[in-house]
Amino acid sequence: MSALLMCMQMCMQMPVLRRREKGYNDKETQTKKKDGHNDMVDFGGRRRRTGASLPVRAAVLRAPEGFLAGGVKNKVVLSWEPVKRADCYEIWEKEETEGTGTWKRVRRTAKRKVVLKRKNRGGRYCYKVRACGGPGSRLRGKYSKKQRVSLAKKGESTLGNFLNIALAPVGSTMYIWGGGWNRADTGAGADGRRIGLNPGWRAFAGRQKSSYDYRSHRYQRGRGLDCSGFVGWVVYNTFHTKNGKEGDGYVRKSSEQAKFFEAKGWGRWKPAFAVTDYRPGDIMSGPGHVYIVLGQCEDGSIVLVHSSPAGVQVCGTVTPSGNASSEAVRLAGNYMKKHHPFWHKRFPDCSRDSSYLNRYSQFRWNVGPGEKLEDVDGLAEKGAADVLKKIGKAP
């Protein structure tokens, strides 16, 4: 009997002894051989032994960053930044035109820019995307942030899309003098005609400290946008579905940009002295700067989005009387702190002076039915607080 027990104990100990002989401990933690290869790799909580003949793959795929959605006529334009080790991506859609809808997978693709066609005019959709492994793989990444899209009933796009696109580079794009321009400084360059965010913008921004000085990075195209390059990029992504060619685009000198859009018949222009109020989507052109209005507050201050040193950010002005403790400054600070904490920690100043209220001419979109930009989401009459709550917000 004792001999039998001894035999059973030896059999139970043999796997442990083999592991110890091969260099593994009893907890099967990851260790390294002398040649630097890992012997145990974690696959979502399951341990697998690997050797030189077996490829090592990441257990978790990150959620795609820079996910952007736009709507042009009956098409939805989606783009996102690459995920390391992803073989392809899954696009999920929820139609919200008549109720909450249900999520369904509509596309599996290796691309990072997709145009979904034949969508319902006047429809509202919500999207998310995730990275995944190749054919037969069960590897799935985390979902991106959700993005809402509204389609114009008769026009080309919507005010909601325009504002949502304007917020996309916030907190991840530095101010680069000449960013978005061509090398001749006569119009839009590659970034000003690009669909989606340039991954190089986020990569460069992530390396910068609070001491960032844009004067040391002038004309380093591909790393960020200047004020008119930003506005031109926003307008291009609002009305187009693919990258443009040389000569396309909407990048102009900041003092000329508002007048340039009026000349296209898209809205009305006012000189600075005639401006009396501000609405979401207004493009304000001044000497040396241009910005987009997100909304006006009851105290007369405005919340805006622009590319200004250090980069693309949401800011608030003082009140018309010069009170720096304005509602707009509070809203802008709260927005940046909540949605872009890393940026806000480095660049906490969200206040802009009274010159933003009296030195800029104004372009205001025509947003009626059949116009270039329709207001199907009812944003044109909203105040800044309501706009910030609604745009980009998805369930």
mmCIF file of N, CA and C in Angstrom, residues 160-224:
data_model
loop_
_atom_site.group_PDB
_atom_site.id
_atom_site.type_symbol
_atom_site.label_atom_id
_atom_site.label_comp_id
_atom_site.label_asym_id
_atom_site.label_seq_id
_atom_site.Cartn_x
_atom_site.Cartn_y
_atom_site.Cartn_z
ATOM 1 N N GLY A 160 -24.582 69.779 -37.277
ATOM 2 C CA GLY A 160 -24.096 68.863 -36.244
ATOM 3 C C GLY A 160 -22.815 68.166 -36.651
ATOM 4 N N ASN A 161 -22.756 67.710 -37.911
ATOM 5 C CA ASN A 161 -21.531 67.071 -38.398
ATOM 6 C C ASN A 161 -20.367 68.054 -38.389
ATOM 7 N N PHE A 162 -20.616 69.284 -38.835
ATOM 8 C CA PHE A 162 -19.577 70.308 -38.888
ATOM 9 C C PHE A 162 -18.968 70.546 -37.505
ATOM 10 N N LEU A 163 -19.813 70.677 -36.480
ATOM 11 C CA LEU A 163 -19.321 70.936 -35.129
ATOM 12 C C LEU A 163 -18.624 69.716 -34.540
ATOM 13 N N ASN A 164 -19.168 68.542 -34.817
ATOM 14 C CA ASN A 164 -18.553 67.317 -34.305
ATOM 15 C C ASN A 164 -17.163 67.112 -34.913
ATOM 16 N N ILE A 165 -17.016 67.386 -36.197
ATOM 17 C CA ILE A 165 -15.715 67.273 -36.865
ATOM 18 C C ILE A 165 -14.739 68.306 -36.292
ATOM 19 N N ALA A 166 -15.241 69.502 -35.999
ATOM 20 C CA ALA A 166 -14.380 70.546 -35.443
ATOM 21 C C ALA A 166 -13.784 70.141 -34.098
ATOM 22 N N LEU A 167 -14.479 69.306 -33.341
ATOM 23 C CA LEU A 167 -13.987 68.874 -32.034
ATOM 24 C C LEU A 167 -13.036 67.680 -32.121
ATOM 25 N N ALA A 168 -12.964 67.037 -33.272
ATOM 26 C CA ALA A 168 -12.180 65.798 -33.392
ATOM 27 C C ALA A 168 -10.688 65.982 -33.103
ATOM 28 N N PRO A 169 -10.019 67.039 -33.573
ATOM 29 C CA PRO A 169 -8.580 67.160 -33.294
ATOM 30 C C PRO A 169 -8.256 67.779 -31.937
ATOM 31 N N VAL A 170 -9.277 68.159 -31.171
ATOM 32 C CA VAL A 170 -9.050 68.840 -29.894
ATOM 33 C C VAL A 170 -8.262 67.947 -28.941
ATOM 34 N N GLY A 171 -7.247 68.510 -28.323
ATOM 35 C CA GLY A 171 -6.472 67.796 -27.316
ATOM 36 C C GLY A 171 -5.458 66.820 -27.858
ATOM 37 N N SER A 172 -5.327 66.746 -29.180
ATOM 38 C CA SER A 172 -4.366 65.790 -29.749
ATOM 39 C C SER A 172 -3.615 66.367 -30.941
ATOM 40 N N THR A 173 -3.732 67.679 -31.157
ATOM 41 C CA THR A 173 -3.112 68.306 -32.323
ATOM 42 C C THR A 173 -2.459 69.619 -31.907
ATOM 43 N N MET A 174 -1.160 69.743 -32.146
ATOM 44 C CA MET A 174 -0.434 70.954 -31.769
ATOM 45 C C MET A 174 -0.608 72.039 -32.827
ATOM 46 N N TYR A 175 -0.381 73.275 -32.382
ATOM 47 C CA TYR A 175 -0.365 74.387 -33.320
ATOM 48 C C TYR A 175 0.964 74.383 -34.059
ATOM 49 N N ILE A 176 0.898 74.238 -35.377
ATOM 50 C CA ILE A 176 2.082 74.279 -36.238
ATOM 51 C C ILE A 176 1.890 75.388 -37.267
ATOM 52 N N TRP A 177 2.743 76.379 -37.231
ATOM 53 C CA TRP A 177 2.683 77.467 -38.216
ATOM 54 C C TRP A 177 2.860 76.875 -39.618
ATOM 55 N N GLY A 178 1.862 77.038 -40.469
ATOM 56 C CA GLY A 178 1.899 76.463 -41.817
ATOM 57 C C GLY A 178 1.265 75.096 -41.904
ATOM 58 N N GLY A 179 0.817 74.551 -40.773
ATOM 59 C CA GLY A 179 0.173 73.233 -40.791
ATOM 60 C C GLY A 179 -1.152 73.266 -41.523
ATOM 61 N N GLY A 180 -1.343 72.404 -42.500
ATOM 62 C CA GLY A 180 -2.546 72.383 -43.327
ATOM 63 C C GLY A 180 -2.380 73.098 -44.653
ATOM 64 N N TRP A 181 -1.285 73.882 -44.808
ATOM 65 C CA TRP A 181 -1.021 74.617 -46.035
ATOM 66 C C TRP A 181 -0.108 73.828 -46.974
ATOM 67 N N ASN A 182 -0.142 74.200 -48.246
ATOM 68 C CA ASN A 182 0.825 73.625 -49.184
ATOM 69 C C ASN A 182 2.167 74.349 -49.026
ATOM 70 N N ARG A 183 3.193 73.855 -49.671
ATOM 71 C CA ARG A 183 4.527 74.425 -49.484
ATOM 72 C C ARG A 183 4.661 75.816 -50.101
ATOM 73 N N ALA A 184 3.811 76.122 -51.072
ATOM 74 C CA ALA A 184 3.845 77.449 -51.681
ATOM 75 C C ALA A 184 3.070 78.482 -50.863
ATOM 76 N N ASP A 185 2.390 78.017 -49.810
ATOM 77 C CA ASP A 185 1.573 78.900 -48.969
ATOM 78 C C ASP A 185 0.480 79.608 -49.763
ATOM 79 N N THR A 186 -0.104 78.887 -50.709
ATOM 80 C CA THR A 186 -1.167 79.471 -51.531
ATOM 81 C C THR A 186 -2.530 78.815 -51.303
ATOM 82 N N GLY A 187 -2.566 77.750 -50.521
ATOM 83 C CA GLY A 187 -3.815 77.035 -50.298
ATOM 84 C C GLY A 187 -3.581 75.768 -49.513
ATOM 85 N N ALA A 188 -4.553 74.869 -49.571
ATOM 86 C CA ALA A 188 -4.516 73.653 -48.767
ATOM 87 C C ALA A 188 -3.421 72.692 -49.222
ATOM 88 N N GLY A 189 -2.680 72.171 -48.255
ATOM 89 C CA GLY A 189 -1.719 71.113 -48.515
ATOM 90 C C GLY A 189 -2.349 69.762 -48.273
ATOM 91 N N ALA A 190 -1.540 68.728 -48.160
ATOM 92 C CA ALA A 190 -2.054 67.362 -48.002
ATOM 93 C C ALA A 190 -2.917 67.228 -46.758
ATOM 94 N N ASP A 191 -2.491 67.823 -45.629
ATOM 95 C CA ASP A 191 -3.282 67.716 -44.406
ATOM 96 C C ASP A 191 -4.574 68.506 -44.477
ATOM 97 N N GLY A 192 -4.590 69.596 -45.210
ATOM 98 C CA GLY A 192 -5.803 70.382 -45.366
ATOM 99 C C GLY A 192 -6.822 69.714 -46.268
ATOM 100 N N ARG A 193 -6.382 68.691 -47.015
ATOM 101 C CA ARG A 193 -7.268 67.948 -47.927
ATOM 102 C C ARG A 193 -7.377 66.487 -47.506
ATOM 103 N N ARG A 194 -7.077 66.211 -46.263
ATOM 104 C CA ARG A 194 -7.060 64.836 -45.744
ATOM 105 C C ARG A 194 -8.396 64.489 -45.100
ATOM 106 N N ILE A 195 -8.909 63.310 -45.432
ATOM 107 C CA ILE A 195 -10.087 62.795 -44.738
ATOM 108 C C ILE A 195 -9.609 62.097 -43.463
ATOM 109 N N GLY A 196 -10.116 62.563 -42.339
ATOM 110 C CA GLY A 196 -9.735 61.979 -41.056
ATOM 111 C C GLY A 196 -8.524 62.667 -40.454
ATOM 112 N N LEU A 197 -8.163 62.202 -39.264
ATOM 113 C CA LEU A 197 -7.037 62.754 -38.525
ATOM 114 C C LEU A 197 -5.730 62.125 -38.973
ATOM 115 N N ASN A 198 -4.701 62.920 -39.053
ATOM 116 C CA ASN A 198 -3.367 62.406 -39.350
ATOM 117 C C ASN A 198 -2.790 61.796 -38.075
ATOM 118 N N PRO A 199 -2.459 60.499 -38.051
ATOM 119 C CA PRO A 199 -1.897 59.895 -36.839
ATOM 120 C C PRO A 199 -0.640 60.604 -36.347
ATOM 121 N N GLY A 200 0.061 61.274 -37.263
ATOM 122 C CA GLY A 200 1.258 62.010 -36.877
ATOM 123 C C GLY A 200 0.957 63.179 -35.959
ATOM 124 N N TRP A 201 -0.256 63.738 -36.038
ATOM 125 C CA TRP A 201 -0.623 64.832 -35.134
ATOM 126 C C TRP A 201 -0.619 64.362 -33.682
ATOM 127 N N ARG A 202 -1.272 63.238 -33.424
ATOM 128 C CA ARG A 202 -1.361 62.717 -32.053
ATOM 129 C C ARG A 202 0.012 62.279 -31.547
ATOM 130 N N ALA A 203 0.786 61.639 -32.419
ATOM 131 C CA ALA A 203 2.112 61.168 -32.009
ATOM 132 C C ALA A 203 3.000 62.338 -31.587
ATOM 133 N N PHE A 204 2.968 63.419 -32.369
ATOM 134 C CA PHE A 204 3.782 64.588 -32.046
ATOM 135 C C PHE A 204 3.276 65.271 -30.778
ATOM 136 N N ALA A 205 1.961 65.411 -30.651
ATOM 137 C CA ALA A 205 1.381 66.079 -29.483
ATOM 138 C C ALA A 205 1.692 65.324 -28.190
ATOM 139 N N GLY A 206 1.714 64.010 -28.264
ATOM 140 C CA GLY A 206 1.966 63.215 -27.074
ATOM 141 C C GLY A 206 3.362 63.383 -26.511
ATOM 142 N N ARG A 207 4.285 63.882 -27.318
ATOM 143 C CA ARG A 207 5.672 64.051 -26.869
ATOM 144 C C ARG A 207 5.956 65.454 -26.324
ATOM 145 N N GLN A 208 4.973 66.353 -26.410
ATOM 146 C CA GLN A 208 5.226 67.735 -26.036
ATOM 147 C C GLN A 208 4.931 68.002 -24.562
ATOM 148 N N LYS A 209 5.690 68.915 -23.990
ATOM 149 C CA LYS A 209 5.533 69.304 -22.594
ATOM 150 C C LYS A 209 4.867 70.675 -22.512
ATOM 151 N N SER A 210 4.627 71.103 -21.282
ATOM 152 C CA SER A 210 3.956 72.390 -21.071
ATOM 153 C C SER A 210 4.778 73.561 -21.598
ATOM 154 N N SER A 211 6.067 73.337 -21.828
ATOM 155 C CA SER A 211 6.951 74.394 -22.335
ATOM 156 C C SER A 211 6.940 74.504 -23.858
ATOM 157 N N TYR A 212 6.027 73.813 -24.524
ATOM 158 C CA TYR A 212 5.975 73.799 -25.990
ATOM 159 C C TYR A 212 6.000 75.210 -26.571
ATOM 160 N N ASP A 213 6.880 75.426 -27.532
ATOM 161 C CA ASP A 213 7.014 76.715 -28.215
ATOM 162 C C ASP A 213 6.847 76.493 -29.713
ATOM 163 N N TYR A 214 5.729 76.938 -30.253
ATOM 164 C CA TYR A 214 5.442 76.692 -31.667
ATOM 165 C C TYR A 214 6.481 77.310 -32.590
ATOM 166 N N ARG A 215 7.194 78.334 -32.118
ATOM 167 C CA ARG A 215 8.194 78.996 -32.967
ATOM 168 C C ARG A 215 9.362 78.080 -33.306
ATOM 169 N N SER A 216 9.511 77.013 -32.537
ATOM 170 C CA SER A 216 10.581 76.043 -32.817
ATOM 171 C C SER A 216 10.150 74.981 -33.817
ATOM 172 N N HIS A 217 8.894 75.038 -34.265
ATOM 173 C CA HIS A 217 8.367 73.978 -35.141
ATOM 174 C C HIS A 217 7.633 74.560 -36.349
ATOM 175 N N ARG A 218 7.997 75.744 -36.750
ATOM 176 C CA ARG A 218 7.345 76.379 -37.900
ATOM 177 C C ARG A 218 7.511 75.540 -39.171
ATOM 178 N N TYR A 219 6.419 75.405 -39.901
ATOM 179 C CA TYR A 219 6.384 74.706 -41.189
ATOM 180 C C TYR A 219 6.754 73.216 -41.089
ATOM 181 N N GLN A 220 6.645 72.627 -39.906
ATOM 182 C CA GLN A 220 6.849 71.182 -39.773
ATOM 183 C C GLN A 220 5.525 70.494 -40.107
ATOM 184 N N ARG A 221 5.199 70.525 -41.389
ATOM 185 C CA ARG A 221 3.919 69.994 -41.849
ATOM 186 C C ARG A 221 3.799 68.511 -41.537
ATOM 187 N N GLY A 222 2.592 68.082 -41.276
ATOM 188 C CA GLY A 222 2.349 66.693 -40.898
ATOM 189 C C GLY A 222 2.357 66.477 -39.400
ATOM 190 N N ARG A 223 2.650 67.541 -38.627
ATOM 191 C CA ARG A 223 2.691 67.416 -37.166
ATOM 192 C C ARG A 223 1.563 68.174 -36.474
ATOM 193 N N GLY A 224 0.807 68.972 -37.217
ATOM 194 C CA GLY A 224 -0.266 69.737 -36.613
ATOM 195 C C GLY A 224 -0.867 70.716 -37.599
#
